[in-house]
Tab-separated table of C-alpha atoms in Angstrom:
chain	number	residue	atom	x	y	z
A	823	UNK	CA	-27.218	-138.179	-58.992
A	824	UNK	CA	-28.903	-141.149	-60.639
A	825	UNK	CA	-25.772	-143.025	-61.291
A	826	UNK	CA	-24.437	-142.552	-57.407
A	827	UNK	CA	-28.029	-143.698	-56.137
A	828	UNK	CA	-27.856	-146.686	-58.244
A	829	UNK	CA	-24.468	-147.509	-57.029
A	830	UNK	CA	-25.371	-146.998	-53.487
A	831	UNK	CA	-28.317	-149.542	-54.139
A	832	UNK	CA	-26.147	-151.821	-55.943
A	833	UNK	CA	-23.671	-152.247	-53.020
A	834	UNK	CA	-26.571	-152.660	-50.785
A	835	UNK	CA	-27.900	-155.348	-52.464
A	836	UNK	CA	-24.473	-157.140	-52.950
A	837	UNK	CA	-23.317	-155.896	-49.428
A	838	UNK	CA	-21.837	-158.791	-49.077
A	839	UNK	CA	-19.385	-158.895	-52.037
A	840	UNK	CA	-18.620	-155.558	-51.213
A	841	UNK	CA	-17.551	-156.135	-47.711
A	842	UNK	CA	-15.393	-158.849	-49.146
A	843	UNK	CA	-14.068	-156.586	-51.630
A	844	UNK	CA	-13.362	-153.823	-48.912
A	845	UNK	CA	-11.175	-156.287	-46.790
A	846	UNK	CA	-9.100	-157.214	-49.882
A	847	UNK	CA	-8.550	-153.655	-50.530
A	848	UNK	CA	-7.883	-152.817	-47.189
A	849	UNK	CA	-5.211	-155.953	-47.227
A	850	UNK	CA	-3.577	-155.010	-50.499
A	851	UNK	CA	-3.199	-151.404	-48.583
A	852	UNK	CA	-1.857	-152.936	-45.447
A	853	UNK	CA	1.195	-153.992	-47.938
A	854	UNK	CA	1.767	-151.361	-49.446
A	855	UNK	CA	1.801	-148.828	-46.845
A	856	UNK	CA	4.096	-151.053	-45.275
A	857	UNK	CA	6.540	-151.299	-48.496
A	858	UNK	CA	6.070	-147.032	-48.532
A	859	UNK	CA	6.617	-146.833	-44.289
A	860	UNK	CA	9.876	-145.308	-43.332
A	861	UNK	CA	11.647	-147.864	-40.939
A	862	UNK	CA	13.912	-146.183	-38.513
A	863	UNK	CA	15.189	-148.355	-35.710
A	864	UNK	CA	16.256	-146.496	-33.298
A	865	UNK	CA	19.274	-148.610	-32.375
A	866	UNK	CA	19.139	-148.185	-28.670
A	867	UNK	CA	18.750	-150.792	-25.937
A	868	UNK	CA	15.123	-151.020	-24.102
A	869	UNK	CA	14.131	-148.971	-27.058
A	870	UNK	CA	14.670	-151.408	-29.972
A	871	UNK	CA	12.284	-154.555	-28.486
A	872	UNK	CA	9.644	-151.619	-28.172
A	873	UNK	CA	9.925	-149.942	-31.212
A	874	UNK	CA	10.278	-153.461	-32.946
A	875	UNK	CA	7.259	-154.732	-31.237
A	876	UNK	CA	5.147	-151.761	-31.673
A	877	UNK	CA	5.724	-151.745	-35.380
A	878	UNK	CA	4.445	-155.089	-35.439
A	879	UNK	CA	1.385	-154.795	-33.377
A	880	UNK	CA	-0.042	-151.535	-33.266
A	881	UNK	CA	-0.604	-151.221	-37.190
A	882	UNK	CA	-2.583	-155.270	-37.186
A	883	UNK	CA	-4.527	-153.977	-34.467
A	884	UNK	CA	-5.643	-150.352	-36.083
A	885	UNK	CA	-6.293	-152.438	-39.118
A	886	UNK	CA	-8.534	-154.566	-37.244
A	887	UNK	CA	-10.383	-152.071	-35.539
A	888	UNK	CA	-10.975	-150.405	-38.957
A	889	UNK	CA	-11.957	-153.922	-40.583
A	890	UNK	CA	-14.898	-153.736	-38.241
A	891	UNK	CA	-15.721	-149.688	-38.296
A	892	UNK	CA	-16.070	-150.056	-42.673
A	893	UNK	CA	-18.519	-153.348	-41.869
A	894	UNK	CA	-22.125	-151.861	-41.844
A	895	UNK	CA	-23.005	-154.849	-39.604
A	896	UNK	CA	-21.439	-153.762	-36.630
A	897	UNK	CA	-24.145	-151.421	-35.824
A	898	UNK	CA	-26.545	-154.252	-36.027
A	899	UNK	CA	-24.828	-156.574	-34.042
A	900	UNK	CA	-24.640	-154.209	-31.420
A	901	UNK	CA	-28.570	-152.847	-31.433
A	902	UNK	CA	-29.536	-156.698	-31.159
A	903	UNK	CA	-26.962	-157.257	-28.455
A	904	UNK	CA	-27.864	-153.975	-26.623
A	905	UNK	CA	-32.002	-154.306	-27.080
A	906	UNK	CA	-33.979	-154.959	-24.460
A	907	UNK	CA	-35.925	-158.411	-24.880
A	908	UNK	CA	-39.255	-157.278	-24.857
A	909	UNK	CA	-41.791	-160.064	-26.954
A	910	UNK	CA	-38.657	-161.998	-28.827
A	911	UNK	CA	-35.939	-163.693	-27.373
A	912	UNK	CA	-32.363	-163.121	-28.419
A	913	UNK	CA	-30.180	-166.307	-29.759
A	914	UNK	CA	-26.835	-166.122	-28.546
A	915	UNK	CA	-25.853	-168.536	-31.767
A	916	UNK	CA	-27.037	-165.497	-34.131
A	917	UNK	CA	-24.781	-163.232	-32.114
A	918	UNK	CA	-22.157	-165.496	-32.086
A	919	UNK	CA	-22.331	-166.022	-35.803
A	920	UNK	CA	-22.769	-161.961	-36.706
A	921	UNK	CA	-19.431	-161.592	-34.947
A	922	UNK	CA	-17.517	-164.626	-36.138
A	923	UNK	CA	-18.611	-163.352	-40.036
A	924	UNK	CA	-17.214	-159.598	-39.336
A	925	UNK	CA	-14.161	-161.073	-37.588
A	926	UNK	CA	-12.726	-162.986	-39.744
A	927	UNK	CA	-13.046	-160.148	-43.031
A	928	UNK	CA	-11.280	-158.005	-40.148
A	929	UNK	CA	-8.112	-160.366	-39.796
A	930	UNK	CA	-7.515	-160.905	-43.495
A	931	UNK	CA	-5.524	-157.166	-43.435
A	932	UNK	CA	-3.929	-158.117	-39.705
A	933	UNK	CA	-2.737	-161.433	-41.292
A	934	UNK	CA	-1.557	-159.532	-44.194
A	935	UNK	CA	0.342	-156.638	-42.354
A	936	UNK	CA	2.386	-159.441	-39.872
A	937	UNK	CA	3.330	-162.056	-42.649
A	938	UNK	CA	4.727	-158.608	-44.703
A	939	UNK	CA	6.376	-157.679	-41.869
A	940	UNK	CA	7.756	-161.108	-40.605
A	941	UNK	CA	8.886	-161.890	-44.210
A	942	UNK	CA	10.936	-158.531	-44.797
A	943	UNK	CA	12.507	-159.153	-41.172
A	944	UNK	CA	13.313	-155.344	-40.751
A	945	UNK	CA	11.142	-154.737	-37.478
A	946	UNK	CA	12.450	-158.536	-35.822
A	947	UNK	CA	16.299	-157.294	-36.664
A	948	UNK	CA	15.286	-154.157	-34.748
A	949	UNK	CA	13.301	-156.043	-32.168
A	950	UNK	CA	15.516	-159.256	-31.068
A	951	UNK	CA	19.298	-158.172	-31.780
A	952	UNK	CA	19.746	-156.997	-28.359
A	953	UNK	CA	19.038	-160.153	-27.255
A	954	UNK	CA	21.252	-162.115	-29.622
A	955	UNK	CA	24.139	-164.586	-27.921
A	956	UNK	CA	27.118	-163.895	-29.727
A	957	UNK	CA	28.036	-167.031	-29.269
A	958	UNK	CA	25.487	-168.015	-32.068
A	959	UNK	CA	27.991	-166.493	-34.029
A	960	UNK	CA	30.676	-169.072	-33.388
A	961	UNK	CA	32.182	-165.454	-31.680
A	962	UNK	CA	33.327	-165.718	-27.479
A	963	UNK	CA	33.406	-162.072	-26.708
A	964	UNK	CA	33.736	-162.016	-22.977
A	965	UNK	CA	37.502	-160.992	-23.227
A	966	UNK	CA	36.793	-158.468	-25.793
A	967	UNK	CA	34.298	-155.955	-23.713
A	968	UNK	CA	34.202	-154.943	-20.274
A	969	UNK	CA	30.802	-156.065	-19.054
A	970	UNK	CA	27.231	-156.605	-20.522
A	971	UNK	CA	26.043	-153.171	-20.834
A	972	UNK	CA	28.777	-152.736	-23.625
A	973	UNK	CA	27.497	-155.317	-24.865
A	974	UNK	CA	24.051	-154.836	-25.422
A	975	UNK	CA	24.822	-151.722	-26.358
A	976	UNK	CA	26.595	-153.287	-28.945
A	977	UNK	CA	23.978	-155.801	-30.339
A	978	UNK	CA	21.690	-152.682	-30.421
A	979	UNK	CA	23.190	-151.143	-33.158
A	980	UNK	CA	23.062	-154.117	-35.613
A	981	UNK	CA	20.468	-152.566	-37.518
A	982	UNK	CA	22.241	-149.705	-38.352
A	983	UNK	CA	25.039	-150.071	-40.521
A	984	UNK	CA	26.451	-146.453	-39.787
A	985	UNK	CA	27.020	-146.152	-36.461
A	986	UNK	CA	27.893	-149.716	-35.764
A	987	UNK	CA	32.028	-150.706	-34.521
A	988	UNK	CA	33.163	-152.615	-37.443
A	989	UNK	CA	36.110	-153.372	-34.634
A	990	UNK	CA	33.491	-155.383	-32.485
A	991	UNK	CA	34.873	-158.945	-33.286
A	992	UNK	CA	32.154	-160.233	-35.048
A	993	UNK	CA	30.343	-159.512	-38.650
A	994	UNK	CA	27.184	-157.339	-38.494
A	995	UNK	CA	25.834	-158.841	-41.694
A	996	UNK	CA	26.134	-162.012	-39.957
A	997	UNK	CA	24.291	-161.464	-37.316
A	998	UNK	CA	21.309	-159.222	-39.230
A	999	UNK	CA	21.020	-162.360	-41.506
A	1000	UNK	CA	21.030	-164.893	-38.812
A	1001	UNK	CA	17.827	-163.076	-37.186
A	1002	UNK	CA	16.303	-162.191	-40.985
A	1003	UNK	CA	16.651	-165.830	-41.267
A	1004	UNK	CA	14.527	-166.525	-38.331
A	1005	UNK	CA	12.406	-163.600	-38.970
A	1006	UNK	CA	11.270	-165.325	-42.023
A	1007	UNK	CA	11.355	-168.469	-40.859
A	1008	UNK	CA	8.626	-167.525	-38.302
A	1009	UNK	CA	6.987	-165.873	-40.848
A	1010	UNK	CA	6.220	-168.887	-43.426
A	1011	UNK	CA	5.423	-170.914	-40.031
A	1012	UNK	CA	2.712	-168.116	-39.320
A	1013	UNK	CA	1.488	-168.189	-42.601
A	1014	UNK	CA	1.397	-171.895	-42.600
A	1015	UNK	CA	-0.469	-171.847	-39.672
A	1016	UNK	CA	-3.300	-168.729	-40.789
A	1017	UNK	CA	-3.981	-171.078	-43.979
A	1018	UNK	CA	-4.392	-174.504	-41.941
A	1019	UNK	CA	-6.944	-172.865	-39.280
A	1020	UNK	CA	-8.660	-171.430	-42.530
A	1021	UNK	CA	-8.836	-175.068	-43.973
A	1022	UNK	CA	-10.185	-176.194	-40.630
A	1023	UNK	CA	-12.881	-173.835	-40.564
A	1024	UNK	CA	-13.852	-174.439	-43.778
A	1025	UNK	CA	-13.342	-177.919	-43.590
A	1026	UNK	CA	-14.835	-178.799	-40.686
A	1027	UNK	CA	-18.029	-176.924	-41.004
A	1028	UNK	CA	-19.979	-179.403	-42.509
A	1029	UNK	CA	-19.079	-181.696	-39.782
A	1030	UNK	CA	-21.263	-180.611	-37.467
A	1031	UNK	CA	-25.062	-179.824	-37.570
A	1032	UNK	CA	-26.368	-178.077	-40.510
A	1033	UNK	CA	-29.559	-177.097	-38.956
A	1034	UNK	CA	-27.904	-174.955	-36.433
A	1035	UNK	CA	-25.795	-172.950	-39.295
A	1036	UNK	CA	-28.771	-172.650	-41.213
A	1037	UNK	CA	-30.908	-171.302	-38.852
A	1038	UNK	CA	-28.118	-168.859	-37.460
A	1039	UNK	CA	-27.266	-167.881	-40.702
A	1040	UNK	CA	-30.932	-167.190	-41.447
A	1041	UNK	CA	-31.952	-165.615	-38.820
A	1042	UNK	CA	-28.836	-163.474	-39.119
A	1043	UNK	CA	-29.691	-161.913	-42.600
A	1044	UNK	CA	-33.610	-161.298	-41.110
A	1045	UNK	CA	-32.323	-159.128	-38.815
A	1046	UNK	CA	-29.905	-157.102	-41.117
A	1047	UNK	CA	-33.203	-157.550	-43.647
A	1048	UNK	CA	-35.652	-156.405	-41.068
A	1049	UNK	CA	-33.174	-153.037	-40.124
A	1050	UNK	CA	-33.531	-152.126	-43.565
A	1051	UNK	CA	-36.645	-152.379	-44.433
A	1052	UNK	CA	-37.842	-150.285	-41.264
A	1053	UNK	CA	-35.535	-147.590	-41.664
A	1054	UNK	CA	-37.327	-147.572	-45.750
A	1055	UNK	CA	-40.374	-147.756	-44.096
A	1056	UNK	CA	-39.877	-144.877	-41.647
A	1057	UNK	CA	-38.304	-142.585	-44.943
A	1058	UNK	CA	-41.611	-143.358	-46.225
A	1059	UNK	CA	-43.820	-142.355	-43.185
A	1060	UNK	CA	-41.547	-139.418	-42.412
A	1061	UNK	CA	-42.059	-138.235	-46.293
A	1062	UNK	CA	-45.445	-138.634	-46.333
A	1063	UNK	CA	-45.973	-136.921	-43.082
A	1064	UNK	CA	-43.757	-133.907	-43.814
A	1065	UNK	CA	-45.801	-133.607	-47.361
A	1066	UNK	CA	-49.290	-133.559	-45.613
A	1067	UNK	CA	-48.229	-131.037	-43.165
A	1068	UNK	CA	-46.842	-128.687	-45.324
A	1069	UNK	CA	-49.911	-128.842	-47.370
A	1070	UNK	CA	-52.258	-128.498	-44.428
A	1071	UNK	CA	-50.081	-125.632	-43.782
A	1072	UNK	CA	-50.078	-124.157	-46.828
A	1073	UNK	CA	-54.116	-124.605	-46.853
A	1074	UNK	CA	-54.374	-122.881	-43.457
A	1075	UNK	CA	-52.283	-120.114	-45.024
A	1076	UNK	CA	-54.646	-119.337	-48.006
A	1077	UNK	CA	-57.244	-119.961	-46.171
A	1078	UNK	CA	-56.719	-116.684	-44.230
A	1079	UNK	CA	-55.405	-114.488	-47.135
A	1080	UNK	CA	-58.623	-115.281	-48.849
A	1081	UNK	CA	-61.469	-115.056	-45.765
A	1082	UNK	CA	-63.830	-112.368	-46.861
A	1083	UNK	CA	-64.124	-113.457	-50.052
A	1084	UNK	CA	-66.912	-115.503	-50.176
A	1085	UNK	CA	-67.043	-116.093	-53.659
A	1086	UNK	CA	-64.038	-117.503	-54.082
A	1087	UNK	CA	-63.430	-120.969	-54.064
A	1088	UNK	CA	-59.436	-122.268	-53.198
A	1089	UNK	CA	-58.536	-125.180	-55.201
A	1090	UNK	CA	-58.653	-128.527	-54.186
A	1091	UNK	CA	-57.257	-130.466	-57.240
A	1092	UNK	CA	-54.495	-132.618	-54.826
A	1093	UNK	CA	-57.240	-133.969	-52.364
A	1094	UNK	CA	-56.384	-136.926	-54.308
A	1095	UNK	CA	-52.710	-136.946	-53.508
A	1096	UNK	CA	-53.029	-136.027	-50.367
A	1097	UNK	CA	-55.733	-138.924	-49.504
A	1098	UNK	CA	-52.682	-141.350	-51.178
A	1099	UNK	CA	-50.172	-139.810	-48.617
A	1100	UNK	CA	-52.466	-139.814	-45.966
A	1101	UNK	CA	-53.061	-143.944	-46.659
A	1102	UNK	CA	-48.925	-144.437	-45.998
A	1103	UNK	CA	-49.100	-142.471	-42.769
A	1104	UNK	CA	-50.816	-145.817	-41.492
A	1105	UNK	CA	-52.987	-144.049	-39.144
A	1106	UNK	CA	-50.121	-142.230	-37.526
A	1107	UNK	CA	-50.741	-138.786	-37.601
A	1108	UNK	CA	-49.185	-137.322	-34.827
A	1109	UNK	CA	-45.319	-136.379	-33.201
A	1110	UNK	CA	-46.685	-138.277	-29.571
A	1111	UNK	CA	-48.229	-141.605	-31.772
A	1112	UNK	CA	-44.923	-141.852	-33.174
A	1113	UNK	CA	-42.648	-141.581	-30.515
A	1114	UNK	CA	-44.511	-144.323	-28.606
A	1115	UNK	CA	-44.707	-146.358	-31.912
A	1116	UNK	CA	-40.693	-145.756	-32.073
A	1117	UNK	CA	-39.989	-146.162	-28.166
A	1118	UNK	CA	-41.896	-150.019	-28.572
A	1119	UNK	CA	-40.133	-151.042	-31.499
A	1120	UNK	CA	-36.930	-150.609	-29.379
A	1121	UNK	CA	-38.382	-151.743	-26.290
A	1122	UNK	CA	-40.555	-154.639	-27.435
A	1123	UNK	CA	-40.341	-155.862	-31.034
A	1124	UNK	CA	-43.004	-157.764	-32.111
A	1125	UNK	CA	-42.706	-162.253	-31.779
A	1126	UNK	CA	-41.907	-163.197	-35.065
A	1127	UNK	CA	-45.129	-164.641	-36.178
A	1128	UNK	CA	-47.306	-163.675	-39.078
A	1129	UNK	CA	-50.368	-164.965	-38.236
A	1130	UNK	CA	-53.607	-163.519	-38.401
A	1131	UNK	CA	-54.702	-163.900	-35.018
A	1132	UNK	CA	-51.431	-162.320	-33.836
A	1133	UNK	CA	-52.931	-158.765	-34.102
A	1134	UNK	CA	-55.494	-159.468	-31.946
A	1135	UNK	CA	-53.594	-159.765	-28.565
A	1136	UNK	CA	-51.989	-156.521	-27.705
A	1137	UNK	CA	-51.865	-153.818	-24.958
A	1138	UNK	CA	-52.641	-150.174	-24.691
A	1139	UNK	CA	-48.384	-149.892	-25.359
A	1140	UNK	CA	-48.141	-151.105	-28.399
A	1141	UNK	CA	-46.212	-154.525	-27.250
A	1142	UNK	CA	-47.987	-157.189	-28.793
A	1143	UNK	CA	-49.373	-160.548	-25.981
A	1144	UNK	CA	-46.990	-162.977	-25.919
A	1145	UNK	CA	-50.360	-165.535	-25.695
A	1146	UNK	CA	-50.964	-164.192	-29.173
A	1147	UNK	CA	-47.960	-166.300	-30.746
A	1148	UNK	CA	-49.870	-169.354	-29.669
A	1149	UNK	CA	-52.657	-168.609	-31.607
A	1150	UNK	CA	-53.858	-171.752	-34.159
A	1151	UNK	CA	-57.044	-172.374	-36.074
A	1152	UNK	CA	-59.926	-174.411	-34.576
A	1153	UNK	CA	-59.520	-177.901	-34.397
A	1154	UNK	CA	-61.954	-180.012	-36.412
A	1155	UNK	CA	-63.246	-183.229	-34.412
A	1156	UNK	CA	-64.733	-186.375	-36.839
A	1157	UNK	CA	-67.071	-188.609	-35.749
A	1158	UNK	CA	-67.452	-191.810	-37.447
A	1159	UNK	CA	-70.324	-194.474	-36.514
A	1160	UNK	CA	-69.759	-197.377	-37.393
A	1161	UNK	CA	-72.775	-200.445	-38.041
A	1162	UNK	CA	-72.480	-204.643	-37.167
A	1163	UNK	CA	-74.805	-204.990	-39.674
């Protein structure tokens, strides 16, 4: 159990790299289960373009969704959107930043999964050779079949070598490498394009103001910070609560099996440790204190301001004055005199 806790604490304190990590894994995995998928066109018309399609949407999409469902920042970037404002304002730029961070570790296996697919040219074959003009082919087949129902139905079996008419008047190796050719070629343009907006972003970032990223980026990791460090804090409380309790319990308890005995004397050797748990309960000693303390944390998080005099402007609630955060120290006045003599 030792080693798992200190590998749970190392990827919390490198949660970063390990996000990082996670979306490379989950791209290397968006290739191969594409190399392992079974591809079965179904060699119909209406049916192909949709089964095409799908193939190449639906899967980038899942794998987005499930870029953002492993990112442990999700939930945080939807408390702070969700939170009412209370005492401290909520910057739109941090928002925007939180969600521009998790978005683009989600694409990297979407990017991955289309450029695969693009490159191998199986699902455009199966997509776009209903649509193919034989005529491409250097092939005039309006003598050869009776109307253009035959002849979709024709085109819509180029991706399936068995049940194609080899008596159709044109080669279906031809025409499968015509559209693999253009399947690929939109491919290496996509790719082309992915890596030139990722050069621009990274690129033109330190074109524009610094201070703003900074402070986004700051304020970003406080929040994620301060999550942590309250949930810790209310482990701690709950621990320390839980442990007094069942002691007072247990002190009740023996209390009563040894009344009548007035001679005896139950021991009282952890008053120490209980005084110790009794100092983290931080004067909340009660299920009611708690709940309110819990219900104004949500509600109305305290101004971010660490001040002295900050304590001493709050209400009955728990929300702390908003005239606190303009609390200073005194102002000195000097007084010079000055002489002609």
């Amino acid at each position: 159990m030792d080693k798992f806790r200190m590998i749970f604490q190392f990827l919390q304190s490198n949660q970063e790299s390990f996000m990082n990590g996670m979306c490379g894994i989950l791209a290397l995995a968006s290739a191969q289960i594409y190399s392992a998928f079974e591809f079965n066109c179904p060699c119909l018309p209406r049916y192909n373009l949709l089964y095409g399609l799908g193939i190449m949407s639906v899967p980038p999409l899942v794998l987005f969704l499930l870029g953002f469902v492993l990112n442990n920042n999700v939930s945080v970037l939807a408390e702070e959107w969700q939170r009412p404002e209370g005492l401290r304002g909520k910057d739109q730029g941090v928002l925007r930043y939180m969600f521009c961070s998790m978005a683009q570790r989600a694409l990297i296996a979407p990017v991955i999964w289309i450029s695969v697919t693009l490159l191998d040219g199986k699902c455009f074959i199966c997509a776009f050779s209903e649509g193919l003009e034989p005529l491409t082919l250097g092939r005039n087949m309006s003598g050869l079949l009776p109307g253009q129902p035959e002849l979709r139905r024709l085109l819509a079996t180029i991706p399936c070598p068995d049940i194609f008419q080899q008596q159709a008047g044109f080669s279906r190796e031809a025409a499968a490498r015509y559209l693999r050719c253009l399947s690929q070629a939109l491919g290496w343009c996509f790719i082309l394009i992915m890596t030139f907006l990722a050069f621009l972003v990274r690129a033109m970032r330190p074109c524009f103001t610094q201070v703003a990223f900074l402070k986004t980026k700051y304020w970003s990791h406080y929040i994620d910070i301060e999550r942590k460090m309250f949930e810790e804090t209310c482990t701690e409380h709950a621990k320390s609560f839980a442990k007094v309790c069942i002691q007072q319990f247990f002190e009740g308890m023996q209390d009563e099996m040894v009344r009548g005995y007035s001679h005896y004397q139950p021991p009282r050797s952890h008053d120490t440790e209980a005084g110790e748990e009794q100092e983290k309960l931080f004067g909340i000693t009660d299920s009611e204190n708690m709940n309110k303390l819990l219900k104004n944390w949500h509600k109305c998080k305290p101004p971010l301001n660490v001040n002295t005099g900050a304590k001493e402007g709050t209400h009955q609630n728990g929300c702390a004055d908003p005239a606190a955060n303009n609390w200073t120290q005194p102002r000195r006045e000097n007084i010079a005199f000055y002489s002609k003599v």
